[in-house]
N, C-alpha and C. Protein backbone atom coordinates (compact mmCIF):
# COMPACT_ATOMS: atom_id res chain seq x y z
N VAL A 1 -10.45 -2.29 17.96
CA VAL A 1 -9.57 -3.59 17.09
C VAL A 1 -10.72 -4.05 16.42
N GLU A 2 -10.51 -3.99 14.95
CA GLU A 2 -11.37 -4.31 13.66
C GLU A 2 -10.78 -5.53 13.34
N THR A 3 -11.62 -6.95 13.11
CA THR A 3 -11.07 -7.82 12.24
C THR A 3 -11.46 -7.72 10.76
N ALA A 4 -10.53 -8.47 10.13
CA ALA A 4 -10.66 -8.51 8.71
C ALA A 4 -11.30 -9.84 8.30
N PRO A 5 -12.40 -9.96 7.38
CA PRO A 5 -12.56 -11.15 6.71
C PRO A 5 -11.84 -11.50 5.51
N SER A 6 -11.01 -10.80 4.92
CA SER A 6 -10.20 -10.75 3.85
C SER A 6 -8.77 -9.94 4.01
N MET A 7 -7.43 -10.36 3.23
CA MET A 7 -6.53 -9.57 3.12
C MET A 7 -6.92 -8.22 2.27
N PHE A 8 -7.93 -8.19 1.45
CA PHE A 8 -8.22 -7.09 0.53
C PHE A 8 -8.75 -5.91 1.75
N ARG A 9 -9.39 -6.23 2.64
CA ARG A 9 -9.94 -5.65 3.68
C ARG A 9 -8.61 -5.34 4.68
N VAL A 10 -7.86 -6.07 5.07
CA VAL A 10 -6.44 -5.84 5.65
C VAL A 10 -6.06 -4.70 5.18
N ALA A 11 -5.66 -4.48 3.71
CA ALA A 11 -5.01 -3.63 3.19
C ALA A 11 -5.85 -2.07 2.96
N GLN A 12 -7.23 -2.14 3.15
CA GLN A 12 -7.89 -1.03 3.32
C GLN A 12 -7.53 -0.70 4.54
N ILE A 13 -7.79 -1.31 5.76
CA ILE A 13 -7.75 -0.67 7.22
C ILE A 13 -6.31 -0.26 7.56
N VAL A 14 -5.42 -0.91 6.81
CA VAL A 14 -4.08 -0.33 6.87
C VAL A 14 -3.75 0.84 6.37
N GLY A 15 -4.33 1.24 4.89
CA GLY A 15 -4.13 2.25 4.43
C GLY A 15 -5.06 3.53 5.04
N GLU A 16 -6.26 3.16 5.48
CA GLU A 16 -6.79 4.12 6.49
C GLU A 16 -5.82 4.42 7.48
N ALA A 17 -5.43 3.78 8.32
CA ALA A 17 -4.59 3.97 9.37
C ALA A 17 -3.47 4.82 9.18
N MET A 18 -2.65 4.47 7.93
CA MET A 18 -1.83 5.58 7.49
C MET A 18 -2.05 6.95 7.14
N VAL A 19 -3.61 7.02 6.77
CA VAL A 19 -4.02 8.48 6.35
C VAL A 19 -4.18 9.13 7.49
N GLU A 20 -4.62 8.50 8.80
CA GLU A 20 -5.06 9.06 9.84
C GLU A 20 -3.60 9.63 10.81
N ALA A 21 -2.91 8.63 10.56
CA ALA A 21 -1.61 8.71 11.46
C ALA A 21 -0.76 10.03 10.86
N LYS A 22 -0.75 9.93 9.12
CA LYS A 22 -0.10 11.19 8.54
C LYS A 22 -0.98 12.44 9.04
N THR A 23 -2.10 12.37 9.08
CA THR A 23 -2.91 13.35 9.40
C THR A 23 -2.35 14.22 10.69
N GLU A 24 -2.21 13.33 11.69
CA GLU A 24 -2.05 13.51 13.06
C GLU A 24 -0.52 14.21 13.24
N ILE A 25 0.37 13.47 12.73
CA ILE A 25 1.90 13.84 12.47
C ILE A 25 1.98 15.46 11.67
N GLU A 26 0.98 15.26 10.68
CA GLU A 26 1.23 16.73 10.21
C GLU A 26 0.87 17.74 10.59
N LYS A 27 -0.16 17.68 11.71
CA LYS A 27 -0.80 18.58 12.45
C LYS A 27 0.45 19.37 13.28
N THR A 28 1.36 18.25 13.60
CA THR A 28 2.49 18.74 14.77
C THR A 28 3.56 19.25 13.87
N ILE A 29 3.75 19.13 12.54
CA ILE A 29 4.96 19.63 12.20
C ILE A 29 4.53 21.31 11.62
N GLU A 30 5.45 22.24 11.76
CA GLU A 30 5.43 23.59 11.22
C GLU A 30 5.60 23.81 10.02
N GLN A 31 4.77 24.28 9.26
CA GLN A 31 5.79 24.93 7.88
C GLN A 31 6.02 23.87 7.15
N GLY A 32 5.60 23.00 7.08
CA GLY A 32 6.33 21.66 5.97
C GLY A 32 7.86 21.65 6.18
N GLN A 33 8.59 21.88 7.37
CA GLN A 33 9.99 21.86 7.71
C GLN A 33 10.45 20.20 7.54
N VAL A 34 9.49 19.57 7.83
CA VAL A 34 9.73 18.03 7.72
C VAL A 34 9.08 17.27 6.80
N GLU A 35 9.35 16.70 6.22
CA GLU A 35 8.45 15.69 5.11
C GLU A 35 8.19 14.33 5.74
N THR A 36 6.92 13.73 5.68
CA THR A 36 6.66 12.52 6.12
C THR A 36 6.14 11.62 4.71
N GLY A 37 6.51 10.31 4.88
CA GLY A 37 6.18 9.35 3.85
C GLY A 37 6.51 7.98 4.29
N VAL A 38 5.37 7.17 3.68
CA VAL A 38 5.53 5.84 4.24
C VAL A 38 4.94 4.98 2.91
N THR A 39 5.36 3.97 2.62
CA THR A 39 5.02 2.78 1.94
C THR A 39 5.31 1.48 2.72
N LEU A 40 3.95 0.41 2.68
CA LEU A 40 4.16 -0.66 3.34
C LEU A 40 3.85 -1.87 2.57
N LEU A 41 4.55 -2.79 2.56
CA LEU A 41 4.20 -4.13 2.21
C LEU A 41 3.17 -4.88 2.99
N VAL A 42 1.91 -5.36 2.75
CA VAL A 42 1.05 -6.09 3.46
C VAL A 42 0.87 -7.32 2.84
N GLY A 43 1.10 -8.49 3.62
CA GLY A 43 0.77 -9.94 3.12
C GLY A 43 0.49 -10.97 3.92
N GLY A 44 -0.31 -11.95 3.70
CA GLY A 44 -0.89 -12.82 4.50
C GLY A 44 -1.86 -13.62 3.99
N SER A 45 -2.57 -14.39 4.77
CA SER A 45 -3.43 -15.40 4.35
C SER A 45 -4.58 -15.51 5.58
N ILE A 46 -5.68 -15.66 5.24
CA ILE A 46 -6.81 -15.38 6.43
C ILE A 46 -7.53 -16.64 5.99
N ASP A 47 -7.88 -17.68 7.08
CA ASP A 47 -8.88 -18.63 7.07
C ASP A 47 -8.34 -20.01 5.79
N GLY A 48 -6.91 -19.90 5.70
CA GLY A 48 -6.54 -20.83 4.53
C GLY A 48 -6.62 -20.56 3.30
N ARG A 49 -7.34 -19.42 3.14
CA ARG A 49 -7.20 -18.80 1.59
C ARG A 49 -5.85 -18.45 1.03
N ALA A 50 -5.91 -18.34 -0.22
CA ALA A 50 -4.60 -18.13 -0.94
C ALA A 50 -3.93 -16.79 -0.35
N PRO A 51 -2.62 -16.74 -0.14
CA PRO A 51 -2.11 -15.70 0.35
C PRO A 51 -2.08 -14.43 -0.70
N ARG A 52 -2.23 -13.28 -0.35
CA ARG A 52 -2.13 -12.07 -1.05
C ARG A 52 -1.22 -10.91 -0.57
N LEU A 53 -0.82 -10.02 -1.42
CA LEU A 53 0.28 -9.17 -1.24
C LEU A 53 -0.08 -7.90 -1.73
N PHE A 54 -0.01 -6.81 -0.93
CA PHE A 54 -0.44 -5.58 -1.24
C PHE A 54 0.68 -4.46 -0.98
N MET A 55 1.05 -3.59 -1.95
CA MET A 55 1.89 -2.54 -1.46
C MET A 55 0.90 -1.33 -1.35
N ILE A 56 1.08 -0.73 0.15
CA ILE A 56 0.11 0.59 0.35
C ILE A 56 0.80 1.65 0.65
N TYR A 57 0.40 2.76 -0.14
CA TYR A 57 0.96 4.11 -0.12
C TYR A 57 0.29 4.87 0.94
N GLY A 58 1.27 6.03 1.22
CA GLY A 58 1.04 6.87 2.32
C GLY A 58 -0.20 7.82 2.28
N GLU A 59 -0.94 7.49 1.06
CA GLU A 59 -2.03 8.16 0.56
C GLU A 59 -3.51 7.24 0.97
N GLY A 60 -3.12 6.21 1.52
CA GLY A 60 -3.77 5.04 1.81
C GLY A 60 -4.31 4.21 0.67
N ASN A 61 -3.90 4.46 -0.63
CA ASN A 61 -4.36 3.81 -1.51
C ASN A 61 -3.45 2.82 -1.94
N PHE A 62 -3.63 1.58 -2.65
CA PHE A 62 -2.60 0.22 -2.80
C PHE A 62 -3.03 -0.36 -4.01
N ILE A 63 -1.82 -1.09 -4.57
CA ILE A 63 -1.83 -1.87 -5.40
C ILE A 63 -1.73 -3.44 -4.81
N GLU A 64 -1.80 -4.52 -5.73
CA GLU A 64 -2.20 -5.71 -5.44
C GLU A 64 -1.17 -6.43 -6.42
N CYS A 65 -0.26 -7.30 -5.68
CA CYS A 65 0.53 -8.21 -6.66
C CYS A 65 -0.38 -9.52 -7.13
N GLY A 66 -0.43 -9.84 -8.21
CA GLY A 66 -1.55 -11.13 -8.56
C GLY A 66 -0.84 -11.91 -9.61
N LEU A 67 -1.65 -13.04 -9.99
CA LEU A 67 -1.10 -14.00 -10.73
C LEU A 67 -0.81 -13.54 -11.94
N ASP A 68 -1.55 -12.50 -12.83
CA ASP A 68 -1.13 -11.85 -13.83
C ASP A 68 -0.07 -10.87 -13.76
N THR A 69 0.31 -10.10 -12.53
CA THR A 69 1.50 -9.48 -12.66
C THR A 69 2.01 -10.04 -11.27
N PRO A 70 3.00 -11.17 -11.24
CA PRO A 70 3.36 -11.38 -9.90
C PRO A 70 4.69 -10.68 -9.70
N TYR A 71 4.52 -9.43 -9.68
CA TYR A 71 5.38 -8.33 -9.01
C TYR A 71 4.89 -6.85 -8.89
N PHE A 72 5.56 -6.09 -8.70
CA PHE A 72 5.01 -4.96 -8.42
C PHE A 72 5.75 -3.62 -9.58
N GLN A 73 5.16 -3.26 -10.37
CA GLN A 73 5.60 -2.36 -11.19
C GLN A 73 5.36 -0.85 -10.65
N ILE A 74 6.52 -0.66 -10.26
CA ILE A 74 6.65 1.00 -9.81
C ILE A 74 7.25 1.76 -10.85
N GLY A 75 6.35 2.68 -11.04
CA GLY A 75 6.94 3.95 -11.97
C GLY A 75 6.64 3.68 -13.56
N GLU A 76 7.47 4.31 -14.40
CA GLU A 76 6.99 4.07 -15.51
C GLU A 76 7.15 2.38 -16.53
N LEU A 77 6.38 1.89 -17.05
CA LEU A 77 6.46 0.67 -17.58
C LEU A 77 7.77 0.54 -18.63
N LYS A 78 8.27 1.62 -19.26
CA LYS A 78 9.40 1.28 -20.18
C LYS A 78 10.60 0.84 -19.64
N TYR A 79 10.93 1.01 -18.32
CA TYR A 79 12.10 0.86 -17.45
C TYR A 79 12.26 -0.41 -17.01
N GLY A 80 11.45 -1.00 -16.21
CA GLY A 80 11.47 -2.14 -15.51
C GLY A 80 10.71 -3.49 -16.17
N LYS A 81 10.05 -3.09 -16.88
CA LYS A 81 9.04 -4.33 -17.94
C LYS A 81 9.89 -5.25 -18.75
N PRO A 82 10.66 -4.53 -19.47
CA PRO A 82 11.44 -5.34 -20.60
C PRO A 82 12.28 -6.46 -19.84
N ILE A 83 12.69 -6.02 -18.56
CA ILE A 83 13.76 -7.07 -17.78
C ILE A 83 12.69 -8.06 -17.43
N LEU A 84 11.57 -7.87 -17.04
CA LEU A 84 10.67 -8.99 -16.58
C LEU A 84 10.05 -9.75 -17.58
N ASP A 85 10.07 -9.19 -19.00
CA ASP A 85 9.36 -10.03 -20.12
C ASP A 85 10.54 -10.78 -20.49
């Protein structure tokens, strides 16, 4: 078990664990007959710091919700952004 000094590191740890789990699951699946995928939201605060929110994709990469973008924009900008503006 690893402790994390920041929420950014938490997002990295979760992303790495997701990639490892996906690799193990795919080893047990024959010929791609079953597809696996996962996306997680991870949020919180460590040591009284400001809370942070990350969306972590199955590939292990992630995006962060921040002050300049207090939402997650998924997909093309032309569809959801005008509603937010």
